[in-house]
Structure formats: C-alpha cells, structure tokens
Amino acid sequence: MYERKIEKEYSCGLEITSEIIGGKWKPTLINLIHEGIIRPSDLQRAMPAASRRALNIQLNELQEHGIIEKKIYPVLPLKVEYSLTEFGTCLLPITLAMEEWGNKYRDHFRKLLELKKETTDK
C-alpha cells in the first residue's frame, strides 16, 4: 500500500470510511465477494472495465484493512479465493446502499452527463 509522507489524522469518521472503501472498485468488490464471486478471474470478468492491476491493488488494500481474507489453496494451478471478514460484513449496509442509490438515480446522472457533453461540444 502507498505510504504517505504526511500522516493522516483520521479524526473524522468519513475520513476512515473513505480510507477503507474509497477507491474506484472497492465497494463493487465488496458487494461481488458478498454475492459469492470470490475467484480473481471471476471478479475480473464481472468488472471488465477494471484492469487486473487495479483490482489486485484494491484487493490487497481491502485485505490490509481487514475487510477481506485471501485463501490460497496448495494446488496447481494455484487457486485463490476471497471472502469477507466479519469486520468486512459490517460494511455491506453502506455498499449496498451506495448501489441502491446509484441504481435509483442512474437515469438522472446519465442525463447530466449528456447535458455536459452537449455544452462542451459546442
């Protein structure tokens, strides 16, 4: 994980939450692992816009924060599975609410993007 030169204070709950689930793919990874998509290749297939490197970085960060566990099976080819920890499970109300909100306002957001594109194209 990236180490900062200036330490963060984490004096606010939002800073802590953002540190743990802040990242383009982290909330989605948490939800997918909760749904049973636990193999790295399956996660990659479920999120084709995410690069393998980005997913690995964010999976490692989630693991370092104690949100997920990584189990490596001693077989060839190597088999890896991820699961939510008990601590990680307590984030589900947040990530599921984020997904619900995004689904509810998807059309509104797309209209805003179209409007922005129209104004910048002129």
Short mmCIF file of N, CA and C in Angstrom, two decimals:
data_model
loop_
_atom_site.label_atom_id
_atom_site.label_comp_id
_atom_site.label_asym_id
_atom_site.label_seq_id
_atom_site.Cartn_x
_atom_site.Cartn_y
_atom_site.Cartn_z
N MET A 1 0.85 -1.17 0.00
CA MET A 1 0.00 0.00 0.00
C MET A 1 0.89 1.23 0.00
N TYR A 2 0.42 2.27 -0.66
CA TYR A 2 1.14 3.54 -0.73
C TYR A 2 1.31 4.13 0.66
N GLU A 3 2.51 4.59 0.98
CA GLU A 3 2.74 5.23 2.28
C GLU A 3 2.89 6.72 2.09
N ARG A 4 2.12 7.48 2.84
CA ARG A 4 2.13 8.93 2.75
C ARG A 4 3.32 9.51 3.49
N LYS A 5 3.78 10.64 3.00
CA LYS A 5 4.85 11.36 3.69
C LYS A 5 4.29 12.11 4.88
N ILE A 6 3.06 12.62 4.73
CA ILE A 6 2.39 13.31 5.83
C ILE A 6 1.27 12.40 6.31
N GLU A 7 1.36 12.00 7.56
CA GLU A 7 0.36 11.08 8.12
C GLU A 7 -1.02 11.72 8.17
N LYS A 8 -2.04 10.94 7.86
CA LYS A 8 -3.42 11.39 8.02
C LYS A 8 -3.79 11.25 9.49
N GLU A 9 -4.70 12.11 9.94
CA GLU A 9 -5.09 12.07 11.34
C GLU A 9 -6.29 11.17 11.59
N TYR A 10 -7.15 11.01 10.63
CA TYR A 10 -8.36 10.21 10.76
C TYR A 10 -9.19 10.65 11.97
N SER A 11 -9.41 11.95 12.05
CA SER A 11 -10.17 12.50 13.18
C SER A 11 -11.68 12.48 12.91
N CYS A 12 -12.05 12.11 11.72
CA CYS A 12 -13.46 12.12 11.32
C CYS A 12 -13.83 10.74 10.78
N GLY A 13 -15.03 10.31 11.11
CA GLY A 13 -15.49 9.01 10.64
C GLY A 13 -15.52 8.89 9.13
N LEU A 14 -15.82 9.99 8.44
CA LEU A 14 -15.84 9.95 6.97
C LEU A 14 -14.45 9.70 6.40
N GLU A 15 -13.43 10.24 7.05
CA GLU A 15 -12.05 10.01 6.59
C GLU A 15 -11.70 8.53 6.71
N ILE A 16 -12.12 7.92 7.79
CA ILE A 16 -11.83 6.49 8.00
C ILE A 16 -12.58 5.65 6.97
N THR A 17 -13.86 5.95 6.79
CA THR A 17 -14.66 5.20 5.81
C THR A 17 -14.09 5.38 4.41
N SER A 18 -13.72 6.61 4.06
CA SER A 18 -13.15 6.87 2.73
C SER A 18 -11.83 6.15 2.56
N GLU A 19 -11.04 6.09 3.59
CA GLU A 19 -9.76 5.38 3.52
C GLU A 19 -9.98 3.90 3.23
N ILE A 20 -10.99 3.32 3.86
CA ILE A 20 -11.20 1.88 3.73
C ILE A 20 -11.93 1.52 2.44
N ILE A 21 -13.00 2.23 2.10
CA ILE A 21 -13.75 1.84 0.89
C ILE A 21 -13.60 2.85 -0.24
N GLY A 22 -12.78 3.87 -0.03
CA GLY A 22 -12.54 4.83 -1.09
C GLY A 22 -11.64 4.22 -2.15
N GLY A 23 -12.09 4.20 -3.32
CA GLY A 23 -11.37 3.59 -4.43
C GLY A 23 -12.39 3.27 -5.49
N LYS A 24 -11.99 3.35 -6.71
CA LYS A 24 -12.95 3.20 -7.80
C LYS A 24 -13.69 1.86 -7.74
N TRP A 25 -13.01 0.81 -7.32
CA TRP A 25 -13.61 -0.52 -7.42
C TRP A 25 -13.92 -1.17 -6.08
N LYS A 26 -13.49 -0.61 -4.97
CA LYS A 26 -13.63 -1.28 -3.67
C LYS A 26 -15.08 -1.59 -3.28
N PRO A 27 -16.01 -0.64 -3.35
CA PRO A 27 -17.39 -1.00 -2.98
C PRO A 27 -17.96 -2.13 -3.86
N THR A 28 -17.64 -2.09 -5.14
CA THR A 28 -18.12 -3.14 -6.04
C THR A 28 -17.49 -4.47 -5.69
N LEU A 29 -16.19 -4.47 -5.37
CA LEU A 29 -15.53 -5.71 -4.97
C LEU A 29 -16.17 -6.29 -3.72
N ILE A 30 -16.46 -5.44 -2.75
CA ILE A 30 -17.10 -5.90 -1.51
C ILE A 30 -18.44 -6.55 -1.82
N ASN A 31 -19.25 -5.89 -2.65
CA ASN A 31 -20.56 -6.44 -2.99
C ASN A 31 -20.45 -7.75 -3.78
N LEU A 32 -19.53 -7.80 -4.74
CA LEU A 32 -19.38 -9.03 -5.53
C LEU A 32 -18.92 -10.20 -4.68
N ILE A 33 -17.97 -9.96 -3.78
CA ILE A 33 -17.50 -11.03 -2.90
C ILE A 33 -18.64 -11.49 -2.00
N HIS A 34 -19.44 -10.55 -1.54
CA HIS A 34 -20.61 -10.90 -0.72
C HIS A 34 -21.59 -11.77 -1.51
N GLU A 35 -21.73 -11.49 -2.82
CA GLU A 35 -22.65 -12.26 -3.67
C GLU A 35 -22.10 -13.63 -4.05
N GLY A 36 -20.83 -13.90 -3.72
CA GLY A 36 -20.27 -15.21 -4.00
C GLY A 36 -19.28 -15.25 -5.15
N ILE A 37 -18.98 -14.11 -5.73
CA ILE A 37 -17.97 -14.06 -6.78
C ILE A 37 -16.63 -13.88 -6.07
N ILE A 38 -15.90 -14.98 -5.91
CA ILE A 38 -14.76 -14.96 -4.99
C ILE A 38 -13.41 -15.25 -5.64
N ARG A 39 -13.42 -15.71 -6.87
CA ARG A 39 -12.15 -16.01 -7.55
C ARG A 39 -11.68 -14.78 -8.31
N PRO A 40 -10.37 -14.51 -8.34
CA PRO A 40 -9.88 -13.32 -9.04
C PRO A 40 -10.32 -13.23 -10.50
N SER A 41 -10.32 -14.35 -11.20
CA SER A 41 -10.72 -14.33 -12.61
C SER A 41 -12.21 -14.00 -12.76
N ASP A 42 -13.02 -14.47 -11.82
CA ASP A 42 -14.45 -14.17 -11.87
C ASP A 42 -14.71 -12.69 -11.55
N LEU A 43 -13.94 -12.14 -10.61
CA LEU A 43 -14.06 -10.72 -10.30
C LEU A 43 -13.68 -9.89 -11.52
N GLN A 44 -12.62 -10.30 -12.20
CA GLN A 44 -12.18 -9.59 -13.40
C GLN A 44 -13.26 -9.64 -14.48
N ARG A 45 -13.89 -10.80 -14.67
CA ARG A 45 -14.96 -10.93 -15.66
C ARG A 45 -16.17 -10.08 -15.29
N ALA A 46 -16.45 -9.98 -13.99
CA ALA A 46 -17.60 -9.20 -13.53
C ALA A 46 -17.35 -7.70 -13.66
N MET A 47 -16.08 -7.31 -13.76
CA MET A 47 -15.72 -5.89 -13.84
C MET A 47 -14.73 -5.69 -14.99
N PRO A 48 -15.19 -5.85 -16.23
CA PRO A 48 -14.27 -5.79 -17.37
C PRO A 48 -13.59 -4.43 -17.56
N ALA A 49 -14.17 -3.37 -17.04
CA ALA A 49 -13.55 -2.04 -17.19
C ALA A 49 -12.36 -1.86 -16.27
N ALA A 50 -12.25 -2.69 -15.26
CA ALA A 50 -11.14 -2.58 -14.30
C ALA A 50 -9.95 -3.40 -14.79
N SER A 51 -8.78 -2.81 -14.71
CA SER A 51 -7.58 -3.56 -15.10
C SER A 51 -7.25 -4.57 -14.00
N ARG A 52 -6.57 -5.61 -14.38
CA ARG A 52 -6.16 -6.64 -13.42
C ARG A 52 -5.30 -6.03 -12.32
N ARG A 53 -4.41 -5.12 -12.72
CA ARG A 53 -3.52 -4.46 -11.75
C ARG A 53 -4.32 -3.63 -10.74
N ALA A 54 -5.29 -2.87 -11.22
CA ALA A 54 -6.11 -2.04 -10.32
C ALA A 54 -6.88 -2.92 -9.34
N LEU A 55 -7.43 -4.01 -9.84
CA LEU A 55 -8.17 -4.91 -8.96
C LEU A 55 -7.25 -5.53 -7.91
N ASN A 56 -6.05 -5.94 -8.33
CA ASN A 56 -5.11 -6.52 -7.37
C ASN A 56 -4.71 -5.53 -6.29
N ILE A 57 -4.47 -4.30 -6.68
CA ILE A 57 -4.10 -3.26 -5.71
C ILE A 57 -5.23 -3.06 -4.71
N GLN A 58 -6.46 -2.94 -5.23
CA GLN A 58 -7.58 -2.67 -4.33
C GLN A 58 -7.93 -3.89 -3.48
N LEU A 59 -7.79 -5.09 -4.02
CA LEU A 59 -7.99 -6.30 -3.21
C LEU A 59 -6.95 -6.36 -2.09
N ASN A 60 -5.71 -6.03 -2.41
CA ASN A 60 -4.66 -6.03 -1.38
C ASN A 60 -4.95 -5.00 -0.29
N GLU A 61 -5.41 -3.82 -0.69
CA GLU A 61 -5.74 -2.80 0.30
C GLU A 61 -6.91 -3.24 1.19
N LEU A 62 -7.92 -3.85 0.60
CA LEU A 62 -9.04 -4.37 1.39
C LEU A 62 -8.57 -5.46 2.35
N GLN A 63 -7.63 -6.25 1.91
CA GLN A 63 -7.08 -7.30 2.77
C GLN A 63 -6.26 -6.67 3.91
N GLU A 64 -5.46 -5.67 3.62
CA GLU A 64 -4.68 -4.99 4.64
C GLU A 64 -5.55 -4.30 5.68
N HIS A 65 -6.72 -3.83 5.27
CA HIS A 65 -7.64 -3.18 6.19
C HIS A 65 -8.53 -4.18 6.93
N GLY A 66 -8.37 -5.46 6.66
CA GLY A 66 -9.13 -6.48 7.36
C GLY A 66 -10.56 -6.66 6.87
N ILE A 67 -10.84 -6.19 5.65
CA ILE A 67 -12.18 -6.29 5.09
C ILE A 67 -12.40 -7.65 4.42
N ILE A 68 -11.38 -8.15 3.77
CA ILE A 68 -11.47 -9.45 3.09
C ILE A 68 -10.32 -10.34 3.54
N GLU A 69 -10.52 -11.63 3.34
CA GLU A 69 -9.47 -12.61 3.57
C GLU A 69 -9.15 -13.28 2.24
N LYS A 70 -7.91 -13.62 2.09
CA LYS A 70 -7.46 -14.29 0.87
C LYS A 70 -7.02 -15.70 1.26
N LYS A 71 -7.61 -16.69 0.62
CA LYS A 71 -7.23 -18.07 0.89
C LYS A 71 -6.56 -18.63 -0.35
N ILE A 72 -5.35 -19.13 -0.17
CA ILE A 72 -4.59 -19.72 -1.27
C ILE A 72 -4.55 -21.23 -1.04
N TYR A 73 -5.03 -21.97 -2.01
CA TYR A 73 -5.05 -23.42 -1.91
C TYR A 73 -3.76 -23.99 -2.50
N PRO A 74 -3.16 -24.97 -1.84
CA PRO A 74 -1.89 -25.54 -2.31
C PRO A 74 -2.09 -26.56 -3.43
N VAL A 75 -2.60 -26.08 -4.55
CA VAL A 75 -2.80 -26.94 -5.72
C VAL A 75 -2.20 -26.25 -6.93
N LEU A 76 -1.98 -27.02 -7.96
CA LEU A 76 -1.51 -26.46 -9.23
C LEU A 76 -2.57 -26.68 -10.28
N PRO A 77 -2.98 -25.71 -11.04
CA PRO A 77 -2.59 -24.31 -10.91
C PRO A 77 -3.14 -23.71 -9.62
N LEU A 78 -2.51 -22.66 -9.18
CA LEU A 78 -2.84 -22.01 -7.92
C LEU A 78 -4.31 -21.60 -7.89
N LYS A 79 -4.96 -21.86 -6.77
CA LYS A 79 -6.36 -21.48 -6.60
C LYS A 79 -6.44 -20.47 -5.46
N VAL A 80 -7.04 -19.32 -5.76
CA VAL A 80 -7.18 -18.24 -4.78
C VAL A 80 -8.65 -17.89 -4.66
N GLU A 81 -9.10 -17.69 -3.42
CA GLU A 81 -10.47 -17.27 -3.17
C GLU A 81 -10.47 -16.16 -2.12
N TYR A 82 -11.40 -15.23 -2.30
CA TYR A 82 -11.56 -14.14 -1.34
C TYR A 82 -12.88 -14.31 -0.61
N SER A 83 -12.91 -13.86 0.64
CA SER A 83 -14.15 -13.86 1.41
C SER A 83 -14.16 -12.63 2.30
N LEU A 84 -15.36 -12.19 2.64
CA LEU A 84 -15.49 -11.07 3.56
C LEU A 84 -15.20 -11.54 4.98
N THR A 85 -14.51 -10.72 5.74
CA THR A 85 -14.33 -11.00 7.15
C THR A 85 -15.59 -10.53 7.88
N GLU A 86 -15.66 -10.83 9.16
CA GLU A 86 -16.78 -10.33 9.96
C GLU A 86 -16.77 -8.81 9.95
N PHE A 87 -15.58 -8.24 10.06
CA PHE A 87 -15.43 -6.78 10.00
C PHE A 87 -15.89 -6.25 8.65
N GLY A 88 -15.55 -6.95 7.58
CA GLY A 88 -15.95 -6.54 6.24
C GLY A 88 -17.44 -6.60 6.03
N THR A 89 -18.08 -7.57 6.66
CA THR A 89 -19.53 -7.72 6.54
C THR A 89 -20.27 -6.51 7.08
N CYS A 90 -19.69 -5.84 8.08
CA CYS A 90 -20.37 -4.67 8.65
C CYS A 90 -20.40 -3.50 7.66
N LEU A 91 -19.63 -3.57 6.57
CA LEU A 91 -19.66 -2.52 5.53
C LEU A 91 -20.79 -2.73 4.52
N LEU A 92 -21.39 -3.89 4.50
CA LEU A 92 -22.42 -4.19 3.50
C LEU A 92 -23.58 -3.20 3.48
N PRO A 93 -24.10 -2.75 4.64
CA PRO A 93 -25.18 -1.76 4.55
C PRO A 93 -24.75 -0.49 3.80
N ILE A 94 -23.49 -0.12 3.92
CA ILE A 94 -23.00 1.08 3.23
C ILE A 94 -22.89 0.83 1.73
N THR A 95 -22.22 -0.26 1.36
CA THR A 95 -22.01 -0.52 -0.07
C THR A 95 -23.30 -0.87 -0.78
N LEU A 96 -24.18 -1.60 -0.12
CA LEU A 96 -25.47 -1.93 -0.74
C LEU A 96 -26.33 -0.68 -0.89
N ALA A 97 -26.26 0.23 0.08
CA ALA A 97 -27.00 1.49 -0.03
C ALA A 97 -26.44 2.34 -1.17
N MET A 98 -25.11 2.31 -1.35
CA MET A 98 -24.50 3.04 -2.46
C MET A 98 -25.01 2.49 -3.79
N GLU A 99 -25.07 1.17 -3.89
CA GLU A 99 -25.56 0.55 -5.12
C GLU A 99 -27.02 0.90 -5.37
N GLU A 100 -27.83 0.83 -4.34
CA GLU A 100 -29.25 1.15 -4.47
C GLU A 100 -29.45 2.60 -4.91
N TRP A 101 -28.71 3.51 -4.29
CA TRP A 101 -28.82 4.93 -4.64
C TRP A 101 -28.39 5.15 -6.09
N GLY A 102 -27.28 4.53 -6.48
CA GLY A 102 -26.80 4.67 -7.86
C GLY A 102 -27.79 4.14 -8.88
N ASN A 103 -28.41 3.01 -8.58
CA ASN A 103 -29.42 2.45 -9.48
C ASN A 103 -30.64 3.36 -9.57
N LYS A 104 -31.02 3.95 -8.46
CA LYS A 104 -32.20 4.82 -8.43
C LYS A 104 -31.98 6.09 -9.25
N TYR A 105 -30.78 6.63 -9.21
CA TYR A 105 -30.50 7.90 -9.88
C TYR A 105 -29.65 7.76 -11.15
N ARG A 106 -29.57 6.54 -11.68
CA ARG A 106 -28.78 6.27 -12.89
C ARG A 106 -29.23 7.14 -14.06
N ASP A 107 -30.53 7.17 -14.34
CA ASP A 107 -31.04 7.94 -15.48
C ASP A 107 -30.77 9.43 -15.31
N HIS A 108 -30.97 9.94 -14.11
CA HIS A 108 -30.70 11.35 -13.83
C HIS A 108 -29.22 11.67 -14.08
N PHE A 109 -28.35 10.79 -13.61
CA PHE A 109 -26.91 11.00 -13.78
C PHE A 109 -26.52 10.97 -15.26
N ARG A 110 -27.09 10.03 -16.00
CA ARG A 110 -26.79 9.94 -17.43
C ARG A 110 -27.25 11.19 -18.18
N LYS A 111 -28.40 11.73 -17.79
CA LYS A 111 -28.88 12.97 -18.41
C LYS A 111 -27.91 14.13 -18.13
N LEU A 112 -27.40 14.19 -16.92
CA LEU A 112 -26.43 15.23 -16.58
C LEU A 112 -25.16 15.08 -17.41
N LEU A 113 -24.71 13.85 -17.60
CA LEU A 113 -23.53 13.61 -18.43
C LEU A 113 -23.76 14.03 -19.88
N GLU A 114 -24.95 13.69 -20.41
CA GLU A 114 -25.28 14.08 -21.78
C GLU A 114 -25.32 15.59 -21.92
N LEU A 115 -25.92 16.25 -20.95
CA LEU A 115 -26.01 17.71 -20.96
C LEU A 115 -24.61 18.33 -20.92
N LYS A 116 -23.76 17.79 -20.11
CA LYS A 116 -22.38 18.29 -20.01
C LYS A 116 -21.65 18.10 -21.34
N LYS A 117 -21.86 16.93 -21.95
CA LYS A 117 -21.21 16.65 -23.23
C LYS A 117 -21.69 17.61 -24.32
N GLU A 118 -23.01 17.88 -24.33
CA GLU A 118 -23.58 18.81 -25.30
C GLU A 118 -23.00 20.20 -25.15
N THR A 119 -22.83 20.66 -23.93
CA THR A 119 -22.31 22.01 -23.70
C THR A 119 -20.83 22.11 -24.01
N THR A 120 -20.07 21.02 -23.83
CA THR A 120 -18.64 21.08 -24.14
C THR A 120 -18.37 20.87 -25.62
N ASP A 121 -19.30 20.23 -26.34
CA ASP A 121 -19.12 20.01 -27.77
C ASP A 121 -19.38 21.27 -28.59
N LYS A 122 -20.06 22.24 -27.99
CA LYS A 122 -20.41 23.44 -28.76
C LYS A 122 -19.26 24.38 -28.87
#
